[in-house]
Coordinates of C-alpha atoms in Angstrom, one line a residue:
Chain O
X261 CA -28.4 -86.3 3.9
X262 CA -25.1 -85.3 2.3
X263 CA -24.9 -82.0 0.4
X264 CA -24.4 -83.0 -3.2
X265 CA -21.8 -81.4 -5.4
X266 CA -23.4 -78.6 -7.4
X267 CA -22.5 -80.1 -10.7
X268 CA -25.0 -82.4 -12.4
X269 CA -23.9 -86.0 -12.7
X270 CA -24.3 -88.1 -15.9
X271 CA -26.2 -91.3 -16.0
X272 CA -23.2 -93.5 -16.6
X273 CA -21.3 -92.0 -13.7
X274 CA -24.3 -92.6 -11.4
X275 CA -24.8 -96.2 -12.6
X276 CA -21.1 -96.8 -11.9
X277 CA -21.2 -95.3 -8.5
X278 CA -24.3 -97.3 -7.6
X279 CA -22.8 -100.6 -8.7
X280 CA -19.5 -99.8 -6.9
X281 CA -21.3 -99.1 -3.6
X282 CA -24.2 -101.6 -3.8
X283 CA -22.3 -104.5 -2.1
X284 CA -21.3 -102.4 0.8
X285 CA -24.8 -100.8 1.1
X286 CA -26.5 -104.1 0.9
X287 CA -24.2 -105.6 3.6
X288 CA -25.1 -102.8 5.9
X289 CA -28.9 -103.0 5.2
X290 CA -29.0 -106.8 5.8
X291 CA -27.2 -106.2 9.1
X292 CA -29.6 -103.4 10.2
X293 CA -32.9 -104.8 8.9
X294 CA -32.1 -108.5 9.6
X295 CA -34.1 -109.3 6.4
X296 CA -32.3 -110.2 3.2
X297 CA -35.3 -109.6 0.8
X298 CA -36.4 -106.4 2.4
X299 CA -32.8 -105.2 2.3
X300 CA -32.6 -106.0 -1.5
X301 CA -35.9 -104.4 -2.3
X302 CA -35.0 -101.2 -0.4
X303 CA -31.6 -101.0 -2.1
X304 CA -33.5 -101.2 -5.4
X305 CA -35.8 -98.3 -4.3
X306 CA -32.8 -96.3 -3.2
X307 CA -31.0 -96.8 -6.5
X308 CA -34.1 -95.7 -8.4
X309 CA -34.2 -92.6 -6.1
X310 CA -30.5 -92.0 -6.8
X311 CA -31.1 -92.1 -10.6
X312 CA -33.9 -89.5 -10.1
X313 CA -32.2 -87.3 -7.7
X314 CA -28.5 -87.2 -8.5
X315 CA -28.6 -85.9 -12.1
X316 CA -29.9 -82.6 -10.7
X317 CA -28.2 -82.5 -7.3
X318 CA -25.0 -84.1 -8.4
X319 CA -23.2 -87.1 -6.8
X320 CA -23.4 -86.9 -3.0
X321 CA -20.1 -86.7 -1.1
X322 CA -20.7 -90.2 0.2
X323 CA -22.9 -92.1 -2.2
X324 CA -22.9 -95.2 0.0
X325 CA -24.2 -93.3 3.1
X326 CA -26.8 -91.6 1.0
X327 CA -28.0 -94.9 -0.3
X328 CA -28.2 -96.5 3.1
X329 CA -30.1 -93.6 4.6
X330 CA -32.5 -93.5 1.7
X331 CA -33.0 -97.3 1.7
X332 CA -33.7 -97.3 5.4
X333 CA -36.4 -94.7 4.9
X334 CA -37.8 -96.9 2.1
X335 CA -37.7 -99.9 4.4
X336 CA -39.9 -98.0 6.8
X337 CA -42.4 -97.2 4.0
X338 CA -42.5 -100.8 2.9
X339 CA -43.0 -102.1 6.5
X340 CA -45.8 -99.6 6.9
X341 CA -47.5 -100.7 3.7
X342 CA -47.2 -104.3 4.8
X343 CA -48.9 -103.3 8.1
X344 CA -46.5 -105.4 10.1
X345 CA -45.2 -102.2 11.6
X346 CA -45.9 -103.1 15.2
X347 CA -44.0 -106.3 14.8
X348 CA -40.9 -105.0 13.0
X349 CA -40.7 -101.4 14.0
X350 CA -38.9 -101.9 17.3
X351 CA -36.2 -103.7 15.4
X352 CA -35.8 -100.9 13.0
X353 CA -35.8 -98.2 15.7
X354 CA -33.1 -100.1 17.6
X355 CA -30.8 -99.6 14.7
X356 CA -31.9 -96.2 13.5
X357 CA -30.8 -93.9 16.2
X358 CA -29.0 -91.9 13.4
X359 CA -32.0 -92.0 11.1
X360 CA -32.0 -88.4 10.2
X361 CA -28.4 -87.6 10.8
X362 CA -26.0 -88.1 7.9
X363 CA -23.5 -91.0 8.1
X364 CA -20.0 -90.1 7.1
X365 CA -17.5 -92.4 5.5
X366 CA -15.5 -92.9 8.7
X367 CA -18.3 -94.1 10.9
X368 CA -20.2 -96.1 8.2
X369 CA -19.2 -99.7 9.0
X370 CA -18.2 -102.0 6.2
X371 CA -20.0 -105.3 6.7
X372 CA -19.1 -106.9 3.4
X373 CA -17.0 -109.6 5.1
X374 CA -20.2 -110.9 6.8
X375 CA -22.0 -110.8 3.4
X376 CA -19.1 -112.7 1.8
X377 CA -18.9 -115.4 4.4
X378 CA -22.7 -115.8 4.3
X379 CA -22.7 -116.1 0.5
X380 CA -19.9 -118.7 0.7
X381 CA -21.4 -120.8 3.4
X382 CA -20.6 -124.5 2.9
X383 CA -24.3 -125.4 3.3
X384 CA -24.9 -123.8 -0.1
X385 CA -23.9 -125.5 -3.3
X386 CA -20.7 -124.2 -4.8
X387 CA -22.3 -122.7 -8.0
X388 CA -24.9 -121.0 -5.7
X389 CA -22.1 -119.5 -3.6
X390 CA -20.5 -118.1 -6.7
X391 CA -23.8 -116.7 -8.1
X392 CA -24.8 -115.2 -4.8
X393 CA -21.4 -113.6 -4.3
X394 CA -21.5 -112.0 -7.8
X395 CA -25.1 -110.8 -7.3
X396 CA -24.9 -109.4 -3.8
X397 CA -21.3 -108.5 -3.0
X398 CA -20.2 -107.5 -6.5
X399 CA -23.6 -106.0 -7.4
X400 CA -24.1 -107.8 -10.7
X401 CA -27.6 -107.9 -12.0
X402 CA -29.4 -111.3 -12.2
X403 CA -29.2 -111.1 -16.0
X404 CA -25.4 -110.6 -15.8
X405 CA -24.9 -113.5 -13.4
X406 CA -27.1 -115.7 -15.6
X407 CA -24.9 -114.8 -18.5
X408 CA -21.7 -115.8 -16.6
X409 CA -23.3 -119.2 -16.0
X410 CA -24.8 -119.4 -19.5
X411 CA -28.3 -119.8 -17.9
X412 CA -31.5 -118.1 -18.6
X413 CA -32.2 -115.1 -16.3
X414 CA -35.4 -116.7 -15.0
X415 CA -33.4 -119.9 -14.0
X416 CA -30.8 -117.8 -12.2
X417 CA -33.4 -115.7 -10.5
X418 CA -35.0 -118.9 -9.2
X419 CA -31.6 -120.2 -7.9
X420 CA -30.9 -117.0 -6.1
X421 CA -34.3 -116.9 -4.5
X422 CA -33.9 -120.5 -3.4
X423 CA -30.6 -119.7 -1.8
X424 CA -31.9 -116.7 0.0
X425 CA -34.8 -118.7 1.3
X426 CA -32.4 -121.3 2.7
X427 CA -30.3 -118.6 4.3
X428 CA -33.4 -117.3 6.1
X429 CA -35.2 -120.6 6.9
X430 CA -32.1 -122.6 8.0
X431 CA -30.7 -119.6 9.9
X432 CA -27.3 -119.4 8.1
X433 CA -25.7 -116.9 10.4
X434 CA -24.9 -113.4 9.0
X435 CA -21.5 -113.0 10.6
X436 CA -17.7 -113.4 10.2
X437 CA -17.1 -116.9 11.5
X438 CA -15.5 -117.1 14.9
X439 CA -11.7 -117.5 14.8
X440 CA -11.8 -121.3 15.4
X441 CA -14.0 -121.7 12.3
X442 CA -12.0 -119.3 10.1
X443 CA -9.4 -121.8 8.9
X444 CA -12.2 -124.1 7.6
X445 CA -14.3 -121.3 6.1
X446 CA -11.7 -119.1 4.4
X447 CA -10.7 -121.6 1.7
X448 CA -14.3 -121.7 0.3
X449 CA -14.3 -117.9 0.1
X450 CA -11.0 -117.7 -1.7
X451 CA -12.0 -120.5 -4.0
X452 CA -15.3 -118.7 -5.0
X453 CA -13.3 -115.6 -5.9
X454 CA -10.7 -117.7 -7.8
X455 CA -13.5 -119.5 -9.7
X456 CA -15.1 -116.1 -10.7
X457 CA -11.7 -115.1 -12.1
X458 CA -11.0 -118.4 -13.9
X459 CA -14.5 -118.3 -15.5
X460 CA -13.6 -114.9 -16.9
X461 CA -10.0 -115.9 -17.7
X462 CA -10.7 -118.9 -19.9
X463 CA -14.4 -118.9 -20.7
X464 CA -15.2 -122.6 -21.2
X465 CA -17.2 -122.0 -24.3
X466 CA -18.2 -119.2 -26.7
X467 CA -16.5 -116.8 -28.9
X468 CA -14.4 -114.9 -26.5
X469 CA -11.5 -116.3 -24.6
X470 CA -11.5 -113.6 -21.9
X471 CA -14.4 -112.2 -20.0
X472 CA -12.6 -109.2 -18.7
X473 CA -15.6 -108.0 -16.6
X474 CA -15.6 -111.2 -14.5
X475 CA -11.8 -111.1 -14.1
X476 CA -12.1 -107.5 -12.9
X477 CA -15.0 -108.3 -10.5
X478 CA -12.9 -111.1 -9.0
X479 CA -9.9 -108.7 -8.5
X480 CA -12.2 -106.2 -6.9
X481 CA -13.6 -108.8 -4.5
X482 CA -10.0 -110.0 -3.7
X483 CA -9.0 -106.4 -3.0
X484 CA -12.1 -105.9 -0.7
X485 CA -11.3 -109.1 1.1
X486 CA -7.6 -108.3 1.8
X487 CA -8.4 -104.8 2.9
X488 CA -11.2 -106.0 5.3
X489 CA -9.0 -108.7 6.7
X490 CA -6.2 -106.1 7.4
X491 CA -8.6 -103.6 8.9
X492 CA -11.0 -105.9 10.9
X493 CA -9.0 -109.1 11.7
X494 CA -5.4 -109.3 10.7
X495 CA -3.6 -109.4 7.3
X496 CA -4.2 -112.8 5.7
X497 CA -1.3 -114.3 3.7
X498 CA -3.5 -116.5 1.5
X499 CA -6.0 -113.7 0.7
X500 CA -3.0 -111.6 -0.3
X501 CA -1.6 -114.5 -2.2
X502 CA -4.9 -114.9 -4.1
X503 CA -4.9 -111.1 -5.0
X504 CA -1.3 -111.3 -6.2
X505 CA -2.1 -114.4 -8.3
X506 CA -5.1 -112.7 -10.0
X507 CA -3.2 -109.4 -10.6
X508 CA -0.2 -111.3 -12.2
X509 CA -2.5 -113.4 -14.4
X510 CA -4.5 -110.4 -15.4
X511 CA -1.4 -108.4 -16.3
X512 CA -1.0 -110.6 -19.4
X513 CA -4.6 -110.3 -20.6
X514 CA -3.9 -107.9 -23.6
X515 CA -1.2 -110.3 -24.9
X516 CA -3.3 -113.5 -24.6
X517 CA -5.3 -113.2 -27.7
X518 CA -4.4 -112.3 -31.3
X519 CA -6.2 -110.0 -33.8
X520 CA -8.6 -112.8 -34.7
X521 CA -9.3 -113.6 -31.1
X522 CA -7.1 -116.7 -31.2
X523 CA -5.3 -117.9 -28.1
X524 CA -1.6 -116.9 -27.8
X525 CA 0.4 -119.1 -25.5
X526 CA 2.7 -117.7 -22.8
X527 CA 5.7 -118.6 -24.8
X528 CA 4.5 -116.7 -27.9
X529 CA 3.1 -113.6 -26.2
X530 CA 4.5 -110.2 -26.9
X531 CA 5.8 -109.4 -23.4
X532 CA 5.8 -105.6 -24.1
X533 CA 2.0 -105.9 -24.0
X534 CA 1.9 -107.1 -20.4
X535 CA 0.6 -104.5 -18.0
X536 CA 3.6 -103.1 -16.0
X537 CA 1.3 -101.5 -13.4
X538 CA -0.5 -104.8 -12.6
X539 CA 2.8 -106.7 -12.5
X540 CA 4.2 -104.2 -10.0
X541 CA 1.1 -104.3 -7.9
X542 CA 1.1 -108.1 -8.0
X543 CA 4.7 -108.5 -7.0
X544 CA 4.3 -106.0 -4.1
X545 CA 1.2 -107.8 -3.0
X546 CA 3.1 -111.2 -3.1
X547 CA 5.9 -109.7 -1.1
X548 CA 3.4 -108.6 1.5
X549 CA 1.9 -112.1 1.6
X550 CA 5.3 -113.9 1.9
X551 CA 6.4 -111.5 4.7
X552 CA 3.6 -113.0 6.9
X553 CA 5.4 -116.4 6.9
X554 CA 2.2 -118.4 6.5
X555 CA 2.6 -120.3 3.2
X556 CA -0.3 -121.7 1.2
X557 CA -1.3 -122.8 -2.3
X558 CA -2.3 -119.3 -3.6
X559 CA 1.0 -117.8 -2.6
X560 CA 2.8 -120.7 -4.3
X561 CA 0.8 -120.2 -7.5
X562 CA 1.4 -116.4 -7.4
X563 CA 5.1 -117.1 -7.0
X564 CA 5.0 -119.3 -10.1
X565 CA 3.2 -116.5 -12.0
X566 CA 5.8 -114.0 -10.7
X567 CA 8.6 -116.0 -12.2
X568 CA 6.9 -116.0 -15.5
X569 CA 6.2 -112.3 -15.6
X570 CA 9.7 -111.5 -14.5
X571 CA 11.4 -113.4 -17.3
X572 CA 12.7 -111.1 -20.0
X573 CA 11.9 -113.7 -22.6
X574 CA 10.3 -117.2 -22.8
X575 CA 13.8 -118.7 -23.1
X576 CA 14.9 -116.9 -20.0
X577 CA 12.2 -118.4 -17.8
X578 CA 13.5 -120.0 -14.6
X579 CA 11.9 -123.4 -15.2
X580 CA 13.9 -125.3 -12.6
X581 CA 12.6 -122.9 -9.9
X582 CA 9.1 -123.2 -11.3
X583 CA 9.3 -127.0 -11.2
X584 CA 10.4 -126.8 -7.5
X585 CA 7.4 -124.6 -6.8
X586 CA 5.1 -127.1 -8.4
X587 CA 6.5 -129.8 -6.2
X588 CA 5.6 -127.6 -3.2
X589 CA 2.1 -126.9 -4.7
X590 CA 1.7 -130.7 -5.2
X591 CA 2.1 -131.2 -1.4
X592 CA -0.8 -128.8 -0.8
X593 CA -3.0 -129.9 -3.7
X594 CA -2.2 -133.4 -5.0
X595 CA -4.7 -133.0 -7.9
X596 CA -4.4 -134.2 -11.5
X597 CA -4.3 -130.6 -12.7
X598 CA -1.3 -129.8 -10.6
X599 CA 0.3 -133.0 -11.7
X600 CA -0.2 -131.9 -15.3
X601 CA 1.3 -128.4 -14.7
X602 CA 4.2 -129.9 -12.8
X603 CA 4.9 -132.4 -15.6
X604 CA 5.1 -129.5 -18.1
X605 CA 7.4 -127.5 -15.8
X606 CA 9.7 -130.5 -15.4
X607 CA 9.7 -131.0 -19.2
X608 CA 10.8 -127.4 -19.7
X609 CA 13.4 -127.7 -16.9
X610 CA 14.8 -131.1 -17.3
X611 CA 13.9 -132.4 -20.8
X612 CA 10.7 -133.0 -22.8
X613 CA 11.0 -136.8 -22.6
X614 CA 11.1 -136.6 -18.8
X615 CA 7.9 -134.5 -18.7
X616 CA 6.1 -136.7 -21.3
X617 CA 6.9 -139.8 -19.1
X618 CA 5.1 -138.1 -16.2
X619 CA 2.1 -137.3 -18.4
X620 CA 1.9 -140.8 -19.7
X621 CA 1.4 -142.2 -16.1
X622 CA -1.7 -144.4 -16.6
X623 CA -3.4 -143.0 -13.5
X624 CA -3.0 -139.4 -14.6
X625 CA -4.0 -140.3 -18.2
X626 CA -7.2 -141.8 -17.0
X627 CA -8.0 -138.9 -14.6
X628 CA -7.5 -136.3 -17.3
X629 CA -8.8 -138.3 -20.3
X630 CA -11.6 -135.8 -20.9
X631 CA -9.5 -132.7 -20.2
X632 CA -8.5 -130.7 -23.3
X633 CA -5.4 -129.2 -21.9
X634 CA -3.9 -132.6 -21.0
X635 CA -4.0 -133.7 -24.6
X636 CA -2.8 -130.3 -25.8
X637 CA 0.2 -130.5 -23.4
X638 CA 1.0 -134.0 -24.5
X639 CA 0.8 -132.9 -28.2
X640 CA 3.1 -130.0 -27.5
X641 CA 5.8 -132.2 -25.9
X642 CA 5.5 -134.9 -28.7
X643 CA 5.9 -132.1 -31.3
X644 CA 9.0 -130.9 -29.6
X645 CA 10.3 -134.4 -29.5
X646 CA 9.6 -134.5 -33.3
X647 CA 7.2 -137.4 -32.9
X648 CA 4.8 -135.7 -35.3
X649 CA 2.3 -138.5 -36.0
X650 CA 1.6 -139.0 -32.2
X651 CA 1.5 -135.2 -31.8
X652 CA -1.1 -134.9 -34.5
X653 CA -3.2 -137.6 -32.8
X654 CA -2.9 -135.8 -29.5
X655 CA -3.9 -132.4 -31.0
X656 CA -6.9 -134.1 -32.6
X657 CA -7.9 -135.5 -29.1
X658 CA -7.6 -132.0 -27.7
X659 CA -9.6 -130.4 -30.5
X660 CA -12.4 -133.0 -29.9
X661 CA -12.7 -131.7 -26.3
X662 CA -12.4 -128.0 -27.1
X663 CA -15.5 -125.8 -27.0
X664 CA -13.9 -122.3 -27.0
X665 CA -13.5 -120.7 -30.4
X666 CA -10.2 -119.0 -29.8
X667 CA -8.6 -122.1 -28.4
X668 CA -10.0 -124.1 -31.3
X669 CA -8.2 -121.7 -33.7
X670 CA -4.9 -122.2 -31.9
X671 CA -5.1 -126.0 -31.7
X672 CA -6.1 -126.2 -35.4
X673 CA -3.0 -124.2 -36.4
X674 CA -0.8 -126.5 -34.3
X675 CA -2.4 -129.6 -35.8
X676 CA -1.7 -128.2 -39.3
X677 CA 2.0 -127.6 -38.4
X678 CA 2.6 -131.1 -37.2
X679 CA 0.7 -132.6 -40.2
X680 CA 3.1 -130.8 -42.6
X681 CA 6.2 -131.9 -40.7
Chain V
X104 CA -34.1 -122.1 16.1
X105 CA -35.3 -125.7 16.2
X106 CA -33.7 -128.2 13.8
X107 CA -34.7 -131.8 13.1
X108 CA -31.8 -134.1 12.8
X109 CA -32.8 -137.1 10.6
X110 CA -30.3 -139.9 11.2
X111 CA -29.9 -142.3 8.2
X112 CA -27.9 -145.5 8.2
X113 CA -27.6 -148.9 6.6
X114 CA -30.1 -151.2 8.3
X115 CA -28.5 -154.3 6.8
X116 CA -25.2 -153.5 8.5
X117 CA -27.0 -152.7 11.7
X118 CA -28.7 -156.1 11.7
X119 CA -25.3 -157.8 11.8
X120 CA -24.2 -155.8 14.8
X121 CA -23.0 -157.9 17.8
X122 CA -24.0 -157.3 21.4
X123 CA -20.7 -155.5 21.9
X124 CA -21.4 -153.2 18.9
X125 CA -24.7 -152.3 20.4
X126 CA -23.1 -151.5 23.8
X127 CA -20.6 -149.3 22.0
X128 CA -23.4 -147.5 20.0
X129 CA -25.5 -146.9 23.1
X130 CA -22.5 -145.4 24.9
X131 CA -21.7 -143.1 22.0
X132 CA -25.3 -141.9 22.0
X133 CA -25.3 -141.4 25.7
X134 CA -22.1 -139.3 25.4
X135 CA -23.7 -137.2 22.6
X136 CA -26.8 -136.6 24.7
X137 CA -24.7 -135.6 27.6
X138 CA -22.9 -133.1 25.4
X139 CA -25.9 -131.7 23.6
X140 CA -27.6 -131.3 27.0
X141 CA -30.5 -128.9 27.1
X142 CA -30.4 -128.4 23.3
X143 CA -32.2 -131.7 23.0
X144 CA -36.0 -131.1 22.8
X145 CA -36.8 -134.7 21.8
X146 CA -35.4 -137.6 20.0
X147 CA -35.9 -141.3 19.5
X148 CA -34.7 -144.4 17.7
X149 CA -37.0 -146.2 15.2
X150 CA -37.7 -149.8 14.6
X151 CA -36.3 -150.9 11.1
X152 CA -38.2 -150.1 7.9
X153 CA -39.4 -153.8 7.8
X154 CA -41.9 -152.7 10.4
X155 CA -43.1 -149.7 8.5
X156 CA -46.5 -149.2 7.0
X157 CA -47.1 -146.5 4.4
X158 CA -50.6 -145.0 4.4
X159 CA -52.3 -143.0 1.6
X160 CA -55.9 -141.6 1.4
X161 CA -57.2 -141.8 -2.1
X162 CA -60.9 -141.0 -3.0
X163 CA -61.7 -141.4 0.7
X164 CA -60.2 -144.9 0.8
X165 CA -57.3 -145.7 3.1
X166 CA -54.6 -147.5 1.2
X167 CA -51.7 -149.2 3.0
X168 CA -48.5 -150.6 1.8
X169 CA -46.2 -152.9 3.7
X170 CA -42.8 -151.1 3.9
X171 CA -41.3 -147.7 3.8
X172 CA -42.3 -144.8 1.5
X173 CA -39.2 -145.2 -0.6
X174 CA -36.6 -148.0 -0.9
X175 CA -33.2 -146.3 -0.4
X176 CA -29.7 -147.5 0.3
X177 CA -29.8 -145.8 3.7
X178 CA -32.8 -145.7 5.9
X179 CA -34.2 -143.3 8.5
X180 CA -33.3 -144.9 11.8
X181 CA -33.9 -142.1 14.4
X182 CA -34.1 -138.4 15.0
X183 CA -33.4 -135.6 17.4
X184 CA -35.0 -132.2 17.6
X185 CA -32.4 -129.8 18.8
X186 CA -32.5 -126.1 19.8
X187 CA -29.5 -124.4 18.2
X188 CA -28.4 -120.8 17.8
X189 CA -28.0 -121.0 14.0
X190 CA -27.1 -123.4 11.2
X191 CA -23.4 -123.4 12.1
X192 CA -24.2 -124.7 15.6
X193 CA -26.7 -127.2 14.1
X194 CA -24.0 -128.5 11.7
X195 CA -21.5 -128.8 14.5
X196 CA -24.0 -130.8 16.6
X197 CA -25.1 -133.0 13.7
X198 CA -21.5 -134.0 13.1
X199 CA -21.3 -135.2 16.7
X200 CA -24.3 -137.6 16.4
X201 CA -22.7 -141.1 16.3
X202 CA -24.8 -142.0 13.2
X203 CA -22.9 -139.3 11.1
X204 CA -19.8 -141.5 11.3
X205 CA -21.2 -144.4 9.2
X206 CA -24.4 -143.0 7.7
X207 CA -25.5 -139.4 7.4
X208 CA -27.6 -136.8 9.3
X209 CA -30.0 -134.5 7.4
X210 CA -30.4 -131.2 9.1
X211 CA -33.8 -129.6 8.6
X212 CA -35.0 -126.3 10.1
X213 CA -38.4 -126.6 11.7
X214 CA -41.1 -124.1 10.4
X215 CA -42.1 -121.7 13.1
X216 CA -45.7 -120.2 12.8

């Protein structure tokens, strides 16, 4: 075991260290024990031991290695108690040649890619993939994951248990998929991380517009993913593109809501409140992605976001370039949402009437009839075209579909504006 | 790992198949079986659900109903039991079963005791 620093560590510091390392530790334990439930139980035991031991001894030099070593010892205890020792012990011995020698950071393998790919297996429902990723890789408690989905903890616990049972019973492999499967498997993984971020970025209902914790978890996962790809496979352009996109979106978080928690649109945001550090990191990451010459939808979206954050003012935004990028994105993702954003970009680049005509396409109107942002975008363009009565009707449509308090405040204000005009 | 592949399809469409269609289907299944090789532990095709009898035991009495357990749009028409490395291989094999093209294949891991 590592020699701890002589200073005592405070509870908050320990809790943070445990959460930061839990994904990596769990990934290793599953790999070594070959049993998901046993690995989770022993991680729990090890965390409890850490909370008892670390306040006196101080944080070990390598908390992850300490947790793995301790958890493995706990696994042995548990197996003994279960009296299935004869059956499982050989397995454990096989992997525990280093049982009593400390593992150091350099030789301790990072198996989180395996864990990520298992959690995001296409045989699991998308929501389950997201929940499992948040719980195991990001180390969020069942209660926190339940909160993100607005479910009761008991319901979420049930869903997680069912997922783990399927992984075991149906033998979903615990591995990084072979190269030939990678192109079909990576998009699901990127989407899960993206959905975690967007759940935090525009919480669909409730008081808060932003759930910063979920955004930061998604960024942490994207960072882990890009690093592991670079270290264990090869740098991946779309994984980097996703990280860049998340960083650039997140750079604007402080400016996105006003003092009363109301939404502030990109155009009205105080650009001095954008995070320079996140913008710089986002742009550097995007450059690294583009240098790999393997284009994809996340890189295109990051490039669009980059044009927004690089504009000195809303008026200085390079809309013609953004409209071109949306054309490119449309070729990758011909979805109604992309059509909506493309129409707005074209409106800004080439005239509001032009954009409105695209929005009023009957097929698009039907597809997005229940989507709040479609009506809000129409209302905005109608307002700019000084067609106030129609704008008011469209804002009313948007409000009827809005469940988020801060967006509600914003739309109500705009409706009041056009009603006065 | 053993997996049961339950092959579901539309019987009504099958009933309208011509002799040439049958030949084609048989060839496709022969090709699948050649490719699956030793993974196949067993497998058979079933007569249509119009030949099915559903049996229940209630209070010691045997109750029978003429027809399948549930009326569904697609019916169980056959099965394989395959030995596969893991679910990835099972999914890849299921996708190669000719029935997956028109109907669907349910992949179920078999309980080992």
